[in-house]
Amino acid sequence: MRKACNEAKHTDPFLREWWAENSKEAYNTGLANAAAAFDTYAKSRRGERKGARMGRPRFKSKRKARLACKFTTGTIRLDDRRHIVLPRLGRIRLHEDVPLLADAITEGSRRILSVTVRFERGRWFAVLQTEERNTIAPATRPGTAVGIDLGVKTLLVMADSAREVREVANPKHYDQALTQLRKASRTVSRRRGPNRRTGQAPSRRWEKANAVRNRVHHRVANLRENHLHQATARIPAEYGTVVVEDLNVKGLVRNRRLSRRISDAAFGELRRQLTYKTQRHGGRLIVADRWMPSSKTCSRCGVVKAKLPLGVRVFECDACGLVLDRDANAGHSLAALAAANRKTGTGVAGDPGPALVVVPKRL
């Protein structure tokens, strides 16, 4: 398709009028994405692709699809810490300062391979794909394991093998913006919106009100993403072994009383970030079995309580008399799984080690 388009742009009078006004990367990006979509569809039909069955690629409207263009050739460089130079677009000022990236490129320790410009959450982003030497240091405590208990009231409760307990609060960004979001949604509902059944187009007042509501959602998403990255960056940098739970998030959100707060906590994104960041620092990620009763198991003697309602926040062991916070006890129980495997992190930054799934004996 790319070869046919390059031949037709000189002969077809329709293409000749506007083809040269845009960068060739704009067309190549669409053709590459279409080729990848048809390749995925063909592999799914032949049974060569894992996961859900993929449907035939469909036409995407520019009003609904995410606008993006990938630049792989031409003049691509950081002019200074606040400007980037792209083909056909020229010198563009950045919203934020990037001193670390600019200094690494100037020193020669990092090289730009491509730049993807995309429109997301009401802003334009330039995503640089770079090649660099691995300079990330290993974990500062490679011989220490930490168990992480996820929650809604407290996002993370970390209990390590040295019996230290630390917490990461849940800021609840969505709840804080709920009043503002309700007001914006009420304004949108009072405007004339689109109607697919009748073909009614939205009014200008509806589009402006909807943009205001989207900015609230975008701010909540940005705050949540920033908090998750800060929380997950410190854990693999310190501990050589990280033990997490395998939660059934899809089943948890069926609880109508907790679904909103569970979705706001983003347990799945936490797990994803911990997985690749642990491998980056040469550590090891252990995923506890979904049916492991970590909250009911005594972290001192290992006795499992028959019942422990969710409203009971203090764990009291009937065998050894241990009295401990419920989440801290679960964290210690998870950290004990690392001792059963006997191995800790490799200590080699960037060593790709697969996550281990520990299936304890069911009681």
Coordinates of C-alpha atoms in Angstrom, one line a residue, residues 1-361:
M1 CA 0.0 0.0 0.0
R2 CA 2.8 2.4 0.8
K3 CA 4.5 1.7 -2.6
A4 CA 1.2 2.2 -4.4
C5 CA 0.5 5.5 -2.6
N6 CA 4.0 6.8 -3.5
E7 CA 3.4 6.0 -7.1
A8 CA -0.1 7.5 -7.2
K9 CA 0.8 10.8 -5.5
H10 CA 2.5 11.9 -8.8
T11 CA -0.1 10.7 -11.2
D12 CA -3.5 11.0 -9.4
P13 CA -4.7 14.6 -9.7
F14 CA -6.7 14.3 -6.5
L15 CA -3.7 13.2 -4.4
R16 CA -1.3 15.7 -6.1
E17 CA -3.3 18.7 -4.7
W18 CA -2.7 18.0 -1.0
W19 CA -0.3 15.1 -0.6
A20 CA 2.8 17.2 -0.3
E21 CA 1.3 19.5 2.4
N22 CA 1.8 16.9 5.1
S23 CA 4.8 14.9 6.3
K24 CA 5.2 11.4 4.8
E25 CA 5.3 10.0 8.3
A26 CA 1.6 10.9 8.7
Y27 CA 0.7 8.5 5.9
N28 CA 3.3 5.9 6.9
T29 CA 1.9 5.8 10.5
G30 CA -1.6 5.0 9.3
L31 CA -0.4 2.4 6.8
A32 CA 1.8 0.7 9.4
N33 CA -1.0 0.6 11.9
A34 CA -3.4 -0.9 9.3
A35 CA -0.8 -3.5 8.4
A36 CA -0.3 -4.5 12.1
A37 CA -4.1 -4.7 12.6
F38 CA -4.6 -7.0 9.6
D39 CA -1.6 -9.1 10.6
T40 CA -3.1 -9.5 14.1
Y41 CA -6.5 -10.4 12.7
A42 CA -5.0 -13.0 10.4
K43 CA -2.9 -14.6 13.2
S44 CA -6.0 -14.7 15.4
R45 CA -8.0 -16.5 12.8
R46 CA -5.2 -19.1 12.3
G47 CA -5.0 -19.6 16.1
E48 CA -1.4 -18.3 16.2
R49 CA -2.3 -15.4 18.6
K50 CA -3.2 -15.9 22.3
G51 CA -6.0 -14.1 24.0
A52 CA -9.5 -13.1 22.8
R53 CA -10.4 -13.6 19.2
M54 CA -9.7 -10.4 17.2
G55 CA -12.3 -9.1 14.7
R56 CA -11.7 -7.6 11.3
P57 CA -10.2 -4.1 11.4
R58 CA -12.7 -1.4 10.9
F59 CA -12.5 2.2 9.7
K60 CA -11.7 4.7 12.4
S61 CA -13.2 8.2 12.4
K62 CA -10.8 11.0 13.2
R63 CA -13.3 12.3 15.8
K64 CA -13.1 9.1 17.9
A65 CA -9.6 7.6 17.2
R66 CA -6.6 8.8 19.1
L67 CA -4.7 11.2 16.9
A68 CA -1.0 10.2 16.6
C69 CA 1.9 10.3 14.2
K70 CA 5.3 8.6 14.5
F71 CA 8.4 10.3 13.1
T72 CA 11.2 7.9 12.3
T73 CA 13.3 10.0 9.8
G74 CA 14.2 13.6 9.3
T75 CA 15.5 16.2 11.7
I76 CA 14.6 15.0 15.2
R77 CA 16.4 16.6 18.1
L78 CA 16.1 18.4 21.4
D79 CA 17.2 22.0 20.6
D80 CA 17.6 22.7 24.3
R81 CA 15.8 21.8 27.6
R82 CA 12.5 23.5 26.5
H83 CA 12.3 23.0 22.7
I84 CA 12.1 20.0 20.3
V85 CA 12.6 20.0 16.6
L86 CA 10.4 17.8 14.4
P87 CA 10.2 17.3 10.6
R88 CA 7.8 19.6 8.9
L89 CA 6.7 21.0 12.3
G90 CA 9.9 22.8 13.1
R91 CA 10.9 24.1 16.6
I92 CA 8.2 23.6 19.2
R93 CA 8.3 24.8 22.8
L94 CA 7.7 22.1 25.5
H95 CA 5.4 22.7 28.4
E96 CA 7.9 21.2 30.9
D97 CA 11.7 21.3 31.3
V98 CA 13.5 18.0 30.5
P99 CA 17.1 18.6 31.8
L100 CA 17.9 14.9 32.4
L101 CA 17.0 13.8 28.9
A102 CA 18.7 16.8 27.3
D103 CA 21.9 16.2 29.2
A104 CA 22.0 12.5 28.5
I105 CA 21.6 13.1 24.7
T106 CA 24.3 15.8 24.8
E107 CA 26.7 13.5 26.6
G108 CA 26.0 10.8 24.1
S109 CA 24.7 8.2 26.6
R110 CA 21.3 8.3 25.0
R111 CA 20.2 8.4 21.3
I112 CA 16.8 9.3 19.9
L113 CA 15.3 6.6 17.7
S114 CA 11.8 8.0 17.0
V115 CA 9.2 10.5 18.3
T116 CA 5.5 9.8 18.5
V117 CA 3.3 12.9 18.7
R118 CA -0.2 12.1 20.0
F119 CA -3.2 14.0 21.3
E120 CA -4.3 12.6 24.7
R121 CA -6.4 14.0 27.6
G122 CA -6.7 17.4 25.9
R123 CA -3.0 17.9 25.3
W124 CA -0.4 17.1 22.7
F125 CA 2.4 14.8 23.9
A126 CA 5.8 14.1 22.2
V127 CA 6.9 10.6 23.3
L128 CA 10.6 9.9 22.5
Q129 CA 11.8 6.4 22.0
T130 CA 15.5 6.4 22.9
E131 CA 18.4 3.9 23.2
E132 CA 20.7 4.1 26.2
R133 CA 23.1 2.2 28.2
N134 CA 21.6 0.5 31.3
T135 CA 22.6 2.7 34.2
I136 CA 19.9 1.9 36.8
A137 CA 21.4 0.8 40.1
P138 CA 20.3 -2.4 41.7
A139 CA 18.1 -2.5 44.8
T140 CA 19.7 -1.0 47.9
R141 CA 18.5 -4.0 50.1
P142 CA 18.7 -7.0 47.8
G143 CA 18.4 -9.5 50.6
T144 CA 15.2 -8.1 52.0
A145 CA 11.7 -9.1 50.9
V146 CA 8.6 -7.0 51.3
G147 CA 5.0 -8.0 51.2
I148 CA 2.4 -5.5 49.9
D149 CA -1.2 -5.6 50.9
L150 CA -3.5 -3.5 48.7
G151 CA -6.4 -1.6 50.1
V152 CA -8.9 1.2 49.6
K153 CA -8.5 3.2 52.8
T154 CA -4.7 2.8 52.7
L155 CA -3.4 2.2 49.2
L156 CA -0.3 0.2 50.2
V157 CA 0.7 -1.4 53.5
M158 CA 4.3 -2.7 53.1
A159 CA 5.7 -5.1 55.7
D160 CA 9.3 -6.4 55.0
S161 CA 11.2 -9.4 56.4
A162 CA 12.9 -7.0 58.9
R163 CA 9.5 -6.5 60.6
E164 CA 9.3 -2.9 59.4
V165 CA 5.8 -1.6 58.4
R166 CA 5.2 1.4 56.1
E167 CA 2.1 2.8 54.6
V168 CA 1.2 4.7 51.4
A169 CA -2.0 6.7 51.8
N170 CA -4.8 6.6 49.2
P171 CA -5.3 10.2 48.0
K172 CA -8.7 9.3 46.5
H173 CA -8.4 11.8 43.7
Y174 CA -11.8 10.9 42.1
D175 CA -13.7 11.5 45.4
Q176 CA -12.0 14.9 45.8
A177 CA -13.2 15.9 42.3
L178 CA -16.6 14.4 42.6
T179 CA -18.4 17.6 43.5
Q180 CA -16.8 19.5 40.6
L181 CA -17.5 16.6 38.3
R182 CA -21.2 16.4 39.3
K183 CA -21.6 20.1 38.5
A184 CA -19.9 19.8 35.1
S185 CA -22.0 16.7 34.3
R186 CA -25.2 18.5 35.2
T187 CA -24.3 21.4 32.9
V188 CA -23.6 18.9 30.0
S189 CA -27.0 17.1 30.6
R190 CA -28.8 20.5 30.1
R191 CA -27.3 21.0 26.6
R192 CA -28.3 19.5 23.3
G193 CA -26.0 16.6 22.9
P194 CA -25.5 14.1 20.0
N195 CA -28.0 11.4 19.2
R196 CA -26.9 8.5 17.0
R197 CA -30.5 7.2 16.6
T198 CA -31.8 10.5 15.0
G199 CA -28.5 11.8 13.7
Q200 CA -28.7 14.9 15.8
A201 CA -25.5 16.9 16.0
P202 CA -24.3 18.3 19.3
S203 CA -24.6 22.0 19.9
R204 CA -21.6 24.3 20.4
R205 CA -22.7 24.9 24.0
W206 CA -22.7 21.1 24.6
E207 CA -19.2 20.7 23.1
K208 CA -17.8 23.5 25.4
A209 CA -19.5 22.0 28.5
N210 CA -18.3 18.5 27.6
A211 CA -14.7 19.8 27.2
V212 CA -14.9 21.3 30.7
R213 CA -16.1 18.0 32.1
N214 CA -13.3 16.1 30.3
R215 CA -10.7 18.4 31.8
V216 CA -11.8 17.3 35.2
H217 CA -11.5 13.6 34.2
H218 CA -8.1 14.3 32.7
R219 CA -6.8 16.0 35.8
V220 CA -7.9 13.1 38.0
A221 CA -6.2 10.6 35.7
N222 CA -3.0 12.6 35.7
L223 CA -2.9 12.9 39.4
R224 CA -3.6 9.2 39.8
E225 CA -0.9 8.2 37.4
N226 CA 1.7 10.5 39.0
H227 CA 0.9 9.1 42.5
L228 CA 1.2 5.5 41.3
H229 CA 4.5 6.1 39.6
Q230 CA 5.9 7.7 42.8
A231 CA 4.7 4.9 45.0
T232 CA 5.9 2.0 42.8
A233 CA 9.3 3.6 42.0
R234 CA 10.6 3.5 45.6
I235 CA 9.7 -0.2 46.3
P236 CA 11.8 -2.0 43.7
A237 CA 14.7 0.4 44.2
E238 CA 14.9 -0.6 47.8
Y239 CA 13.8 -4.3 48.1
G240 CA 15.2 -7.2 46.1
T241 CA 12.0 -9.3 46.4
V242 CA 8.5 -8.0 46.2
V243 CA 5.5 -10.1 47.0
V244 CA 2.0 -9.0 45.9
E245 CA -1.5 -10.4 45.9
D246 CA -3.3 -11.8 42.8
L247 CA -6.6 -9.9 43.3
N248 CA -9.8 -10.6 41.3
V249 CA -10.4 -7.0 40.5
K250 CA -13.1 -7.8 38.0
G251 CA -15.0 -9.5 40.8
L252 CA -14.3 -6.9 43.4
V253 CA -15.8 -4.1 41.3
R254 CA -19.1 -5.9 41.3
N255 CA -19.6 -4.7 44.8
R256 CA -21.6 -1.5 44.2
R257 CA -20.5 0.0 47.6
L258 CA -16.8 -0.3 46.8
S259 CA -16.6 -0.4 43.0
R260 CA -15.9 3.3 42.6
R261 CA -13.1 3.4 45.2
I262 CA -11.5 0.2 43.9
S263 CA -11.4 1.5 40.4
D264 CA -9.9 4.8 41.6
A265 CA -7.2 2.8 43.4
A266 CA -6.1 1.2 40.1
F267 CA -4.9 -2.2 41.5
G268 CA -4.2 -3.5 38.0
E269 CA -2.0 -0.6 37.1
L270 CA -0.1 -1.0 40.4
R271 CA 0.6 -4.6 39.6
R272 CA 1.8 -3.8 36.1
Q273 CA 4.2 -1.0 37.2
L274 CA 5.7 -3.2 39.9
T275 CA 6.3 -6.0 37.4
Y276 CA 8.5 -4.1 35.0
K277 CA 10.1 -1.9 37.6
T278 CA 11.2 -4.9 39.7
Q279 CA 12.8 -6.5 36.6
R280 CA 14.5 -3.2 35.8
H281 CA 16.3 -3.2 39.1
G282 CA 17.2 -6.8 38.9
G283 CA 14.7 -7.9 41.6
R284 CA 12.1 -10.6 41.7
L285 CA 8.3 -10.3 41.9
I286 CA 6.3 -13.1 43.6
V287 CA 2.6 -13.2 43.0
A288 CA 0.7 -14.9 45.8
D289 CA -2.1 -17.3 45.0
R290 CA -5.5 -15.7 44.7
W291 CA -6.9 -18.0 47.4
M292 CA -4.2 -17.5 49.9
P293 CA -5.8 -16.3 53.2
S294 CA -3.1 -13.7 53.9
S295 CA -5.4 -11.6 56.2
K296 CA -6.6 -14.6 58.2
T297 CA -3.1 -16.2 58.6
C298 CA -1.1 -15.3 61.7
S299 CA 2.2 -14.0 60.6
R300 CA 3.9 -15.4 63.7
C301 CA 2.7 -18.9 64.2
G302 CA 0.9 -19.6 60.8
V303 CA -2.5 -20.5 62.3
V304 CA -5.5 -19.6 60.0
K305 CA -8.6 -18.0 61.6
A306 CA -11.9 -19.4 60.5
K307 CA -13.6 -16.1 60.0
L308 CA -12.3 -12.5 59.9
P309 CA -15.0 -10.0 58.8
L310 CA -14.0 -7.0 56.7
G311 CA -15.1 -4.7 59.5
V312 CA -12.6 -6.1 61.9
R313 CA -9.4 -4.1 61.4
V314 CA -7.2 -5.7 64.1
F315 CA -6.0 -9.3 63.9
E316 CA -5.9 -11.3 67.1
C317 CA -4.4 -14.7 67.1
D318 CA -6.1 -17.2 69.4
A319 CA -3.1 -19.5 69.4
C320 CA -0.1 -17.3 70.1
G321 CA -1.9 -14.1 71.2
L322 CA -0.5 -11.9 68.4
V323 CA -2.4 -8.6 68.2
L324 CA -1.6 -6.6 65.0
D325 CA -3.2 -4.4 62.4
R326 CA -5.1 -6.5 59.9
D327 CA -3.2 -5.1 56.8
A328 CA 0.2 -5.2 58.5
N329 CA -0.4 -8.9 59.4
A330 CA -1.3 -9.6 55.8
G331 CA 1.9 -7.9 54.6
H332 CA 4.0 -10.0 56.9
S333 CA 2.3 -13.2 55.7
L334 CA 3.0 -12.2 52.1
A335 CA 6.7 -11.4 52.9
A336 CA 7.0 -14.9 54.4
L337 CA 6.4 -16.4 51.0
A338 CA 9.9 -15.1 49.9
A339 CA 11.5 -17.3 52.5
A340 CA 9.8 -20.4 51.0
N341 CA 11.4 -19.7 47.7
R342 CA 14.8 -19.0 49.4
K343 CA 16.1 -16.8 46.6
T344 CA 16.1 -13.1 46.5
G345 CA 16.7 -10.6 43.8
T346 CA 19.6 -11.1 41.4
G347 CA 21.1 -7.7 42.2
V348 CA 21.8 -7.1 38.4
A349 CA 19.9 -4.1 37.2
G350 CA 17.8 -4.9 34.1
D351 CA 18.1 -8.7 34.5
P352 CA 14.7 -9.9 33.1
G353 CA 13.4 -12.4 35.5
P354 CA 9.8 -13.7 35.1
A355 CA 7.4 -13.2 37.9
L356 CA 6.9 -16.3 40.0
V357 CA 3.4 -17.5 40.9
V358 CA 3.4 -19.2 44.3
V359 CA 0.6 -21.5 45.0
P360 CA 0.5 -22.4 48.7
K361 CA -1.2 -25.4 50.1

